[in-house]
Amino acid sequence: MRFTYSSGQRPLDGYTIKRGIGRGGFGEVYYGVSDGGKEVGLKLIHGNQDVELRGVAQCLNLKHPNLVNLYDMKTDPQGGHWVIMEYVSGEPLSVVLSRHPKGLSLELARQWFQALAQAMGYLHDHGIVHRDLKPGNIFLENGTLKVGDYGLSKFISGSQRSAQTQSVGTVHYMAPEISTGNYNKQIDIYASGIILYEMLTGHVPFDGESAGEILMKHLTAPPDLSKVPEEFVPILAKALCKNPAHRYASMMEMARAVTDTGEEPQVVVAAAKAETPLPASPRRRMAEPVLTVLPAVSPRGQMAELCGSMALSAVFAALGVALWAALARAHEVSDLGSLFFLTVGACWAILIPAKFWVGKRGDSWARRLVMMGLGALLGLGALYIDGWAPRSSFAQTGEEPRRVAQMMAPLGYFALAFFGLRWWRITDRRRGQWFSLGPIFAAACWGLILLGIWYDPWRGTLVLSMTAAIVQLVSPWEQPPPPTSRRMRLRYA
């Protein structure tokens, strides 16, 4: 990258250039030092000078902790226009996001978005629209977020995205109405929604092979919110509306919605002994132990989740049986039907009682006995599928012991299988992982241990293994919140 000036040159009286920082269609940025020793950023404006200088003049007296300060404007002897600004030694948000291809933690995304909203709200209150908000214009220094180029990059600027327009902004963060030329602060709210999406997922919602393709997606395609954490879906759906009138009315309204996603009711634990209360202080309040109470799902929501999980379990069971038939080359309809119905029954026997145990922790004999009884019922279902009928079981004398053994085998198998494993743990919405192979291996091993009980052991082991996989797939899951002790450390990514 070639710059007009090199280290040691003094194009402006009172300032010495140390090195070039960035170069693009908007001009060149240098790191310099004043004669008094103050570190500054020096920006030499190249193209579209009238627009650039007018924007700088509007922003010279703005001061906010989350904005890059603009100090002055000067003209060099060659007629070049310079902007003297605060030098930010940190790195742009685009560099941080490149190190997190799967997105930032939810806590860190909330913290940084709040700072971004404060800066943009301050600009909007002073009648300034950024028009080129993107991670390349947002900087992080010692944990503090600062927005830059709010009075400068009105024409075109560089970004980690190569596609650009020759009008305003960068196409990956460009609101649909910019193409009409009739826009206001809503374009910054739209760009903020794109940045929040990128912080949460690691990529932008609209991408393509050319600038025209990306612009068309902004105009017509809905954003894919399936990879966004559930609590942020309504926020991004509103911020990225095609119609600006349907977006948030202000950055602070959007910031409050983002903050609400992280709020959880707290219950302060009372001290064991009553003491004279001391004057409250922030340090003392933070030292108090708290118990976090997770927001509960309404009964209607639980019923809807249960119905959806039960329906999906039947679909996955059918897919699992079809896969088994293809791999094992099994074509007996009766055997495949038995495998399907037993798997669906096992899934339902786990999903239904788990809804009554929501929020209950630990292991208890009562819970294991309930599961044992449900397993015995599943064993009765296996007997029924195999054609066992109570009236004809003991019709022939001398057959009683063998028939009793045949009857007790599936009952004992599934009763012990449901008793020995903590099936309810894989239905917990706050489990460590959405899907894990551990429960599947545990179910298979437990099924193999019980080989000596049932006369048809392969079917039982297969049912248990498929059930452990399907229950995980259909059970709701929420990513556990990060440990509270890491809150401050998360500010530095």
Short mmCIF file of C-alpha atoms in Angstrom, two decimals:
data_model
loop_
_atom_site.label_atom_id
_atom_site.label_comp_id
_atom_site.label_asym_id
_atom_site.label_seq_id
_atom_site.Cartn_x
_atom_site.Cartn_y
_atom_site.Cartn_z
CA MET A 1 0.00 0.00 0.00
CA ARG A 2 1.62 3.25 -1.20
CA PHE A 3 0.99 6.50 0.67
CA THR A 4 1.54 10.04 -0.50
CA TYR A 5 3.71 10.84 2.51
CA SER A 6 6.26 8.75 4.36
CA SER A 7 7.56 8.67 7.93
CA GLY A 8 9.22 11.88 9.08
CA GLN A 9 7.55 14.23 6.61
CA ARG A 10 5.70 17.36 7.79
CA PRO A 11 2.97 18.22 5.27
CA LEU A 12 1.17 20.20 8.00
CA ASP A 13 2.89 22.76 10.15
CA GLY A 14 3.15 21.46 13.71
CA TYR A 15 2.70 17.73 12.91
CA THR A 16 5.10 14.95 11.93
CA ILE A 17 3.91 11.82 10.16
CA LYS A 18 5.08 8.55 11.71
CA ARG A 19 3.40 6.00 9.44
CA GLY A 20 0.43 5.37 7.19
CA ILE A 21 -2.58 3.58 8.68
CA GLY A 22 -5.15 3.18 5.92
CA ARG A 23 -5.89 4.18 2.37
CA GLY A 24 -9.06 4.05 0.26
CA GLY A 25 -11.35 5.99 -2.04
CA PHE A 26 -12.03 8.51 0.73
CA GLY A 27 -8.35 9.44 1.25
CA GLU A 28 -5.43 8.46 3.43
CA VAL A 29 -5.08 8.17 7.20
CA TYR A 30 -1.76 8.60 8.99
CA TYR A 31 -0.52 8.21 12.53
CA GLY A 32 1.24 11.41 13.51
CA VAL A 33 2.61 13.34 16.47
CA SER A 34 2.25 17.06 17.17
CA ASP A 35 5.25 19.19 18.07
CA GLY A 36 4.04 19.04 21.66
CA GLY A 37 4.09 15.21 21.61
CA LYS A 38 0.36 14.50 21.28
CA GLU A 39 -0.52 11.42 19.20
CA VAL A 40 -3.13 12.19 16.55
CA GLY A 41 -4.70 10.72 13.45
CA LEU A 42 -4.22 12.78 10.30
CA LYS A 43 -6.63 12.28 7.43
CA LEU A 44 -5.87 13.62 3.95
CA ILE A 45 -9.14 13.90 2.00
CA HIS A 46 -8.97 12.95 -1.68
CA GLY A 47 -12.31 12.63 -3.42
CA ASN A 48 -15.65 14.40 -3.04
CA GLN A 49 -14.11 17.08 -0.84
CA ASP A 50 -17.19 19.30 -0.55
CA VAL A 51 -19.26 16.51 1.01
CA GLU A 52 -16.40 15.38 3.25
CA LEU A 53 -15.56 18.86 4.54
CA ARG A 54 -19.19 19.71 5.18
CA GLY A 55 -19.60 16.51 7.21
CA VAL A 56 -16.47 17.24 9.24
CA ALA A 57 -17.59 20.78 9.97
CA GLN A 58 -20.88 19.46 11.37
CA CYS A 59 -19.10 17.06 13.71
CA LEU A 60 -16.10 19.04 14.99
CA ASN A 61 -17.70 19.98 18.30
CA LEU A 62 -19.30 16.62 19.05
CA LYS A 63 -17.90 14.88 22.13
CA HIS A 64 -18.86 11.42 23.30
CA PRO A 65 -16.83 8.61 24.93
CA ASN A 66 -17.89 6.21 22.17
CA LEU A 67 -17.00 8.52 19.27
CA VAL A 68 -13.57 9.19 17.77
CA ASN A 69 -12.96 12.86 18.57
CA LEU A 70 -12.38 15.31 15.71
CA TYR A 71 -9.99 18.13 16.67
CA ASP A 72 -9.55 20.44 13.71
CA MET A 73 -9.39 20.95 9.93
CA LYS A 74 -6.35 22.35 8.14
CA THR A 75 -5.09 23.00 4.60
CA ASP A 76 -1.49 22.29 3.62
CA PRO A 77 0.59 24.53 1.31
CA GLN A 78 -0.27 22.27 -1.66
CA GLY A 79 -3.99 22.84 -1.12
CA GLY A 80 -4.66 19.43 0.46
CA HIS A 81 -7.41 19.27 3.08
CA TRP A 82 -6.58 17.51 6.35
CA VAL A 83 -8.65 16.44 9.35
CA ILE A 84 -6.91 16.14 12.71
CA MET A 85 -8.56 13.57 14.93
CA GLU A 86 -8.09 11.32 17.93
CA TYR A 87 -5.65 8.47 17.36
CA VAL A 88 -7.17 5.12 18.36
CA SER A 89 -4.50 2.49 18.98
CA GLY A 90 -6.93 -0.40 19.09
CA GLU A 91 -8.14 -2.58 16.23
CA PRO A 92 -11.35 -2.33 14.20
CA LEU A 93 -14.30 -4.56 14.98
CA SER A 94 -13.88 -6.19 11.58
CA VAL A 95 -10.55 -7.67 12.71
CA VAL A 96 -12.11 -8.97 15.94
CA LEU A 97 -14.98 -10.60 14.03
CA SER A 98 -12.51 -12.27 11.67
CA ARG A 99 -11.09 -14.09 14.72
CA HIS A 100 -14.58 -15.28 15.73
CA PRO A 101 -16.08 -16.93 12.62
CA LYS A 102 -18.93 -18.39 14.69
CA GLY A 103 -19.79 -15.10 16.39
CA LEU A 104 -19.10 -13.49 19.74
CA SER A 105 -20.53 -14.57 23.07
CA LEU A 106 -24.00 -13.19 23.80
CA GLU A 107 -22.74 -11.17 26.76
CA LEU A 108 -19.97 -9.54 24.74
CA ALA A 109 -22.32 -8.79 21.82
CA ARG A 110 -24.74 -7.08 24.22
CA GLN A 111 -21.99 -4.98 25.83
CA TRP A 112 -20.56 -3.77 22.55
CA PHE A 113 -23.95 -3.13 20.98
CA GLN A 114 -24.93 -0.94 23.92
CA ALA A 115 -21.81 1.20 23.33
CA LEU A 116 -22.59 1.37 19.60
CA ALA A 117 -26.17 2.41 20.32
CA GLN A 118 -24.99 5.15 22.71
CA ALA A 119 -22.70 6.60 20.04
CA MET A 120 -25.26 6.42 17.24
CA GLY A 121 -28.02 7.81 19.45
CA TYR A 122 -25.80 10.79 20.27
CA LEU A 123 -25.17 11.44 16.55
CA HIS A 124 -28.87 11.14 15.71
CA ASP A 125 -29.79 13.55 18.52
CA HIS A 126 -27.49 16.09 16.85
CA GLY A 127 -29.02 15.53 13.43
CA ILE A 128 -26.11 13.48 12.05
CA VAL A 129 -26.64 10.31 9.99
CA HIS A 130 -23.52 8.18 9.69
CA ARG A 131 -24.45 6.57 6.33
CA ASP A 132 -21.45 4.20 6.36
CA LEU A 133 -21.76 2.27 9.61
CA LYS A 134 -19.85 -1.02 9.45
CA PRO A 135 -17.31 -3.01 11.54
CA GLY A 136 -14.43 -1.39 9.64
CA ASN A 137 -15.47 2.01 11.06
CA ILE A 138 -15.86 0.78 14.65
CA PHE A 139 -12.75 0.55 16.82
CA LEU A 140 -11.93 -1.16 20.12
CA GLU A 141 -9.35 0.31 22.48
CA ASN A 142 -8.78 -1.09 25.98
CA GLY A 143 -12.28 -2.53 26.05
CA THR A 144 -13.94 0.71 24.89
CA LEU A 145 -15.84 0.84 21.61
CA LYS A 146 -15.49 3.97 19.47
CA VAL A 147 -17.29 4.82 16.23
CA GLY A 148 -15.22 6.60 13.62
CA ASP A 149 -15.66 8.18 10.18
CA TYR A 150 -19.04 9.60 11.18
CA GLY A 151 -18.18 12.95 9.57
CA LEU A 152 -15.90 11.64 6.86
CA SER A 153 -16.77 8.43 4.97
CA LYS A 154 -19.89 9.77 3.29
CA PHE A 155 -18.82 8.84 -0.22
CA ILE A 156 -16.97 5.52 -0.33
CA SER A 157 -14.61 3.73 2.02
CA GLY A 158 -12.73 0.48 2.47
CA SER A 159 -14.05 -2.48 4.41
CA GLN A 160 -13.33 -6.07 5.08
CA ARG A 161 -16.03 -6.59 2.40
CA SER A 162 -14.74 -5.92 -1.11
CA ALA A 163 -18.06 -4.99 -2.68
CA GLN A 164 -18.94 -1.30 -2.52
CA THR A 165 -21.25 1.20 -4.12
CA GLN A 166 -20.32 4.52 -5.63
CA SER A 167 -23.03 6.34 -3.69
CA VAL A 168 -23.18 5.87 0.05
CA GLY A 169 -21.86 3.17 2.35
CA THR A 170 -20.86 -0.45 1.83
CA VAL A 171 -23.34 -2.82 0.24
CA HIS A 172 -23.27 -5.48 2.97
CA TYR A 173 -24.62 -2.90 5.47
CA MET A 174 -26.74 -0.80 3.10
CA ALA A 175 -30.44 -0.24 3.80
CA PRO A 176 -32.83 -0.83 0.86
CA GLU A 177 -34.05 2.79 0.73
CA ILE A 178 -30.56 4.17 0.06
CA SER A 179 -31.05 3.32 -3.62
CA THR A 180 -33.93 5.82 -3.77
CA GLY A 181 -31.89 8.67 -2.28
CA ASN A 182 -34.68 9.33 0.26
CA TYR A 183 -33.49 8.19 3.67
CA ASN A 184 -32.88 9.27 7.26
CA LYS A 185 -31.44 7.82 10.49
CA GLN A 186 -33.31 4.56 9.82
CA ILE A 187 -30.44 3.50 7.53
CA ASP A 188 -28.11 3.55 10.56
CA ILE A 189 -30.59 1.40 12.51
CA TYR A 190 -30.65 -1.06 9.62
CA ALA A 191 -26.83 -1.13 9.49
CA SER A 192 -26.72 -1.63 13.26
CA GLY A 193 -29.00 -4.64 12.84
CA ILE A 194 -26.60 -6.08 10.24
CA ILE A 195 -23.67 -5.54 12.64
CA LEU A 196 -25.56 -7.18 15.53
CA TYR A 197 -26.37 -10.14 13.26
CA GLU A 198 -22.67 -10.40 12.35
CA MET A 199 -21.57 -10.23 16.00
CA LEU A 200 -23.97 -13.06 16.88
CA THR A 201 -23.29 -15.36 13.91
CA GLY A 202 -19.89 -14.36 12.48
CA HIS A 203 -21.24 -13.47 9.04
CA VAL A 204 -23.56 -10.96 7.37
CA PRO A 205 -27.14 -11.94 6.46
CA PHE A 206 -26.82 -10.96 2.79
CA ASP A 207 -23.84 -11.97 0.67
CA GLY A 208 -23.19 -12.70 -2.98
CA GLU A 209 -20.79 -12.76 -5.90
CA SER A 210 -21.34 -9.12 -6.88
CA ALA A 211 -22.50 -5.81 -5.46
CA GLY A 212 -25.65 -5.99 -7.59
CA GLU A 213 -26.59 -9.41 -6.20
CA ILE A 214 -26.12 -8.22 -2.62
CA LEU A 215 -28.15 -5.06 -3.22
CA MET A 216 -30.98 -7.12 -4.72
CA LYS A 217 -31.04 -9.32 -1.62
CA HIS A 218 -31.31 -6.22 0.59
CA LEU A 219 -34.28 -5.12 -1.52
CA THR A 220 -36.17 -8.41 -1.82
CA ALA A 221 -34.81 -11.28 0.30
CA PRO A 222 -35.79 -11.78 3.98
CA PRO A 223 -32.83 -12.32 6.34
CA ASP A 224 -32.15 -15.89 7.48
CA LEU A 225 -32.66 -15.72 11.25
CA SER A 226 -32.47 -19.47 11.87
CA LYS A 227 -28.85 -19.22 13.09
CA VAL A 228 -29.54 -16.30 15.44
CA PRO A 229 -30.19 -17.00 19.16
CA GLU A 230 -33.93 -17.20 19.72
CA GLU A 231 -34.18 -14.13 21.95
CA PHE A 232 -32.62 -11.94 19.24
CA VAL A 233 -34.89 -13.09 16.40
CA PRO A 234 -37.70 -10.50 16.95
CA ILE A 235 -35.12 -7.73 17.43
CA LEU A 236 -33.33 -8.42 14.15
CA ALA A 237 -36.58 -9.07 12.31
CA LYS A 238 -37.71 -5.56 13.23
CA ALA A 239 -34.36 -3.83 12.69
CA LEU A 240 -33.95 -5.38 9.22
CA CYS A 241 -37.44 -4.62 7.90
CA LYS A 242 -37.46 -3.50 4.28
CA ASN A 243 -39.86 -0.69 5.16
CA PRO A 244 -38.02 1.87 7.35
CA ALA A 245 -41.29 2.82 9.03
CA HIS A 246 -41.49 -0.68 10.54
CA ARG A 247 -38.04 -0.53 12.17
CA TYR A 248 -37.19 0.79 15.61
CA ALA A 249 -37.91 4.48 16.05
CA SER A 250 -34.50 5.11 17.62
CA MET A 251 -31.23 3.40 18.47
CA MET A 252 -32.02 3.59 22.17
CA GLU A 253 -35.29 1.71 21.66
CA MET A 254 -33.36 -1.04 19.91
CA ALA A 255 -30.70 -0.97 22.63
CA ARG A 256 -33.34 -1.49 25.33
CA ALA A 257 -34.66 -4.52 23.45
CA VAL A 258 -31.14 -5.98 23.28
CA THR A 259 -30.62 -5.33 27.00
CA ASP A 260 -33.89 -7.08 27.85
CA THR A 261 -32.60 -10.31 26.27
CA GLY A 262 -29.96 -10.57 29.00
CA GLU A 263 -32.09 -9.62 32.00
CA GLU A 264 -33.01 -12.43 34.35
CA PRO A 265 -34.91 -12.18 37.63
CA GLN A 266 -32.66 -12.40 40.67
CA VAL A 267 -33.36 -13.42 44.25
CA VAL A 268 -30.97 -12.13 46.89
CA VAL A 269 -30.09 -14.71 49.54
CA ALA A 270 -30.76 -13.44 53.05
CA ALA A 271 -27.92 -13.51 55.57
CA ALA A 272 -28.00 -16.20 58.25
CA LYS A 273 -27.76 -13.64 61.05
CA ALA A 274 -29.40 -10.25 61.16
CA GLU A 275 -26.86 -7.47 61.21
CA THR A 276 -27.01 -3.71 61.20
CA PRO A 277 -27.22 -2.73 57.55
CA LEU A 278 -24.19 -0.89 56.24
CA PRO A 279 -24.40 1.99 53.77
CA ALA A 280 -24.98 0.52 50.34
CA SER A 281 -22.20 0.79 47.82
CA PRO A 282 -21.75 -0.66 44.35
CA ARG A 283 -18.88 -2.87 45.54
CA ARG A 284 -20.93 -4.24 48.44
CA ARG A 285 -23.96 -4.90 46.26
CA MET A 286 -21.92 -6.87 43.76
CA ALA A 287 -20.50 -9.00 46.57
CA GLU A 288 -23.95 -10.19 47.63
CA PRO A 289 -24.67 -13.77 46.57
CA VAL A 290 -27.52 -14.09 44.10
CA LEU A 291 -29.56 -16.95 42.82
CA THR A 292 -30.52 -16.74 39.16
CA VAL A 293 -34.10 -17.72 38.43
CA LEU A 294 -34.52 -18.75 34.81
CA PRO A 295 -37.62 -17.46 33.04
CA ALA A 296 -40.29 -20.16 33.02
CA VAL A 297 -42.12 -21.31 29.93
CA SER A 298 -45.90 -20.88 30.12
CA PRO A 299 -48.11 -24.00 30.35
CA ARG A 300 -49.42 -23.31 26.86
CA GLY A 301 -45.86 -22.99 25.58
CA GLN A 302 -44.90 -26.26 27.27
CA MET A 303 -47.88 -28.03 25.72
CA ALA A 304 -47.00 -26.68 22.28
CA GLU A 305 -43.40 -27.79 22.72
CA LEU A 306 -44.53 -31.26 23.83
CA CYS A 307 -46.87 -31.72 20.86
CA GLY A 308 -44.18 -30.58 18.45
CA SER A 309 -41.58 -32.86 20.04
CA MET A 310 -43.91 -35.87 19.92
CA ALA A 311 -44.72 -35.28 16.26
CA LEU A 312 -41.07 -34.84 15.34
CA SER A 313 -40.08 -37.95 17.25
CA ALA A 314 -42.41 -40.01 15.04
CA VAL A 315 -40.85 -38.48 11.92
CA PHE A 316 -37.29 -39.16 13.11
CA ALA A 317 -38.25 -42.68 14.17
CA ALA A 318 -39.52 -43.38 10.66
CA LEU A 319 -36.27 -42.05 9.19
CA GLY A 320 -34.23 -44.14 11.62
CA VAL A 321 -36.13 -47.33 10.77
CA ALA A 322 -35.74 -46.64 7.04
CA LEU A 323 -32.00 -46.15 7.51
CA TRP A 324 -31.76 -49.38 9.50
CA ALA A 325 -33.70 -51.25 6.82
CA ALA A 326 -31.29 -49.99 4.17
CA LEU A 327 -28.14 -50.81 6.14
CA ALA A 328 -29.25 -54.18 7.53
CA ARG A 329 -31.23 -55.12 4.39
CA ALA A 330 -34.20 -55.93 6.56
CA HIS A 331 -37.44 -56.28 4.61
CA GLU A 332 -39.80 -57.90 7.11
CA VAL A 333 -42.62 -55.38 7.50
CA SER A 334 -43.62 -56.78 10.90
CA ASP A 335 -40.10 -56.36 12.30
CA LEU A 336 -39.73 -52.82 10.95
CA GLY A 337 -43.19 -51.88 12.21
CA SER A 338 -42.37 -53.24 15.66
CA LEU A 339 -39.12 -51.25 15.71
CA PHE A 340 -40.93 -48.05 14.68
CA PHE A 341 -43.76 -48.28 17.23
CA LEU A 342 -41.46 -49.25 20.09
CA THR A 343 -39.11 -46.33 19.32
CA VAL A 344 -41.98 -43.83 19.16
CA GLY A 345 -43.42 -45.23 22.38
CA ALA A 346 -40.07 -44.98 24.15
CA CYS A 347 -39.64 -41.37 23.02
CA TRP A 348 -43.09 -40.41 24.23
CA ALA A 349 -42.54 -42.21 27.54
CA ILE A 350 -39.55 -39.91 28.12
CA LEU A 351 -40.89 -36.63 26.69
CA ILE A 352 -44.27 -36.59 28.47
CA PRO A 353 -43.14 -36.96 32.11
CA ALA A 354 -40.15 -34.69 31.47
CA LYS A 355 -42.57 -31.76 31.01
CA PHE A 356 -43.79 -32.28 34.58
CA TRP A 357 -40.21 -32.23 35.86
CA VAL A 358 -39.19 -28.91 34.30
CA GLY A 359 -37.05 -26.95 36.74
CA LYS A 360 -36.56 -29.91 39.09
CA ARG A 361 -32.91 -30.83 39.62
CA GLY A 362 -31.11 -33.83 40.97
CA ASP A 363 -31.89 -37.52 40.96
CA SER A 364 -34.63 -39.20 42.99
CA TRP A 365 -35.94 -42.71 43.52
CA ALA A 366 -39.47 -41.54 42.79
CA ARG A 367 -38.45 -40.32 39.36
CA ARG A 368 -36.58 -43.53 38.59
CA LEU A 369 -39.55 -45.64 39.72
CA VAL A 370 -41.88 -43.65 37.45
CA MET A 371 -39.55 -44.28 34.54
CA MET A 372 -39.36 -47.95 35.49
CA GLY A 373 -43.15 -48.21 35.37
CA LEU A 374 -43.24 -46.51 31.96
CA GLY A 375 -40.61 -48.95 30.75
CA ALA A 376 -42.76 -51.87 31.91
CA LEU A 377 -45.70 -50.42 29.94
CA LEU A 378 -43.47 -50.22 26.91
CA GLY A 379 -42.62 -53.89 27.45
CA LEU A 380 -46.33 -54.70 27.47
CA GLY A 381 -46.57 -52.88 24.17
CA ALA A 382 -43.81 -55.07 22.80
CA LEU A 383 -45.75 -58.16 23.90
CA TYR A 384 -48.91 -56.88 22.21
CA ILE A 385 -47.03 -56.17 18.99
CA ASP A 386 -45.62 -59.70 19.05
CA GLY A 387 -49.17 -61.12 19.24
CA TRP A 388 -49.30 -62.16 22.91
CA ALA A 389 -52.90 -62.50 24.18
CA PRO A 390 -53.74 -63.09 27.86
CA ARG A 391 -56.57 -65.56 27.25
CA SER A 392 -54.56 -67.98 25.13
CA SER A 393 -51.24 -67.73 26.88
CA PHE A 394 -51.81 -70.60 29.25
CA ALA A 395 -54.21 -72.64 27.21
CA GLN A 396 -51.91 -75.62 27.10
CA THR A 397 -50.84 -77.22 30.33
CA GLY A 398 -47.16 -77.48 30.92
CA GLU A 399 -46.44 -74.32 28.95
CA GLU A 400 -46.86 -71.94 31.88
CA PRO A 401 -43.16 -71.48 32.85
CA ARG A 402 -42.00 -70.85 29.31
CA ARG A 403 -44.81 -68.42 28.57
CA VAL A 404 -44.26 -66.57 31.85
CA ALA A 405 -40.60 -66.15 30.91
CA GLN A 406 -41.58 -64.93 27.46
CA MET A 407 -43.98 -62.44 29.00
CA MET A 408 -41.57 -61.11 31.61
CA ALA A 409 -38.59 -60.73 29.26
CA PRO A 410 -39.61 -57.50 27.45
CA LEU A 411 -41.21 -56.11 30.61
CA GLY A 412 -38.02 -56.58 32.61
CA TYR A 413 -35.81 -55.40 29.76
CA PHE A 414 -37.48 -52.02 29.24
CA ALA A 415 -38.27 -51.52 32.94
CA LEU A 416 -34.57 -51.88 33.86
CA ALA A 417 -33.49 -49.85 30.82
CA PHE A 418 -35.69 -46.92 31.89
CA PHE A 419 -34.73 -47.31 35.55
CA GLY A 420 -30.96 -47.44 35.06
CA LEU A 421 -30.48 -44.27 32.96
CA ARG A 422 -31.40 -40.66 33.71
CA TRP A 423 -33.38 -40.11 30.54
CA TRP A 424 -34.86 -36.79 31.70
CA ARG A 425 -31.46 -35.12 31.54
CA ILE A 426 -31.39 -35.21 27.73
CA THR A 427 -34.71 -33.30 27.65
CA ASP A 428 -33.43 -30.41 29.81
CA ARG A 429 -33.52 -27.18 27.78
CA ARG A 430 -30.43 -25.94 29.66
CA ARG A 431 -28.35 -29.07 29.05
CA GLY A 432 -24.72 -28.50 28.15
CA GLN A 433 -25.09 -29.43 24.48
CA TRP A 434 -28.04 -29.68 22.12
CA PHE A 435 -26.85 -33.06 20.83
CA SER A 436 -24.21 -35.39 22.22
CA LEU A 437 -23.11 -38.92 21.41
CA GLY A 438 -22.60 -39.73 25.10
CA PRO A 439 -26.26 -40.59 25.88
CA ILE A 440 -26.46 -42.75 22.74
CA PHE A 441 -23.41 -44.78 23.78
CA ALA A 442 -24.75 -45.07 27.33
CA ALA A 443 -28.11 -46.36 26.07
CA ALA A 444 -26.42 -48.87 23.75
CA CYS A 445 -24.11 -50.12 26.51
CA TRP A 446 -27.00 -50.48 28.93
CA GLY A 447 -28.95 -52.37 26.28
CA LEU A 448 -26.04 -54.75 25.79
CA ILE A 449 -25.77 -55.31 29.55
CA LEU A 450 -29.39 -56.47 29.54
CA LEU A 451 -28.80 -58.94 26.69
CA GLY A 452 -29.55 -61.93 28.88
CA ILE A 453 -33.07 -60.80 29.72
CA TRP A 454 -34.90 -60.46 26.42
CA TYR A 455 -35.12 -63.12 23.76
CA ASP A 456 -34.91 -60.43 21.04
CA PRO A 457 -31.97 -58.31 22.26
CA TRP A 458 -30.99 -56.57 19.03
CA ARG A 459 -34.37 -54.87 18.81
CA GLY A 460 -34.20 -53.57 22.37
CA THR A 461 -30.67 -52.18 21.99
CA LEU A 462 -31.59 -50.51 18.72
CA VAL A 463 -34.74 -48.97 20.24
CA LEU A 464 -32.78 -47.54 23.18
CA SER A 465 -30.03 -46.11 20.98
CA MET A 466 -32.46 -44.48 18.54
CA THR A 467 -34.52 -43.11 21.41
CA ALA A 468 -31.47 -41.44 23.00
CA ALA A 469 -30.67 -39.74 19.70
CA ILE A 470 -34.23 -38.72 18.79
CA VAL A 471 -35.12 -37.28 22.21
CA GLN A 472 -32.12 -34.97 22.01
CA LEU A 473 -33.03 -33.85 18.50
CA VAL A 474 -36.64 -32.97 19.34
CA SER A 475 -36.18 -31.47 22.82
CA PRO A 476 -35.96 -27.65 23.10
CA TRP A 477 -32.49 -26.33 23.90
CA GLU A 478 -31.19 -22.97 25.08
CA GLN A 479 -27.51 -22.14 25.22
CA PRO A 480 -26.44 -21.85 28.88
CA PRO A 481 -25.42 -18.31 29.92
CA PRO A 482 -21.69 -17.65 30.40
CA PRO A 483 -20.32 -17.82 33.97
CA THR A 484 -20.76 -14.55 35.83
CA SER A 485 -17.12 -14.50 36.92
CA ARG A 486 -16.03 -14.01 33.31
CA ARG A 487 -18.09 -10.87 32.75
CA MET A 488 -15.24 -8.40 32.86
CA ARG A 489 -12.84 -10.62 30.97
CA LEU A 490 -15.30 -10.88 28.08
CA ARG A 491 -14.83 -7.21 27.27
CA TYR A 492 -11.54 -8.08 25.60
CA ALA A 493 -11.97 -10.51 22.72
#
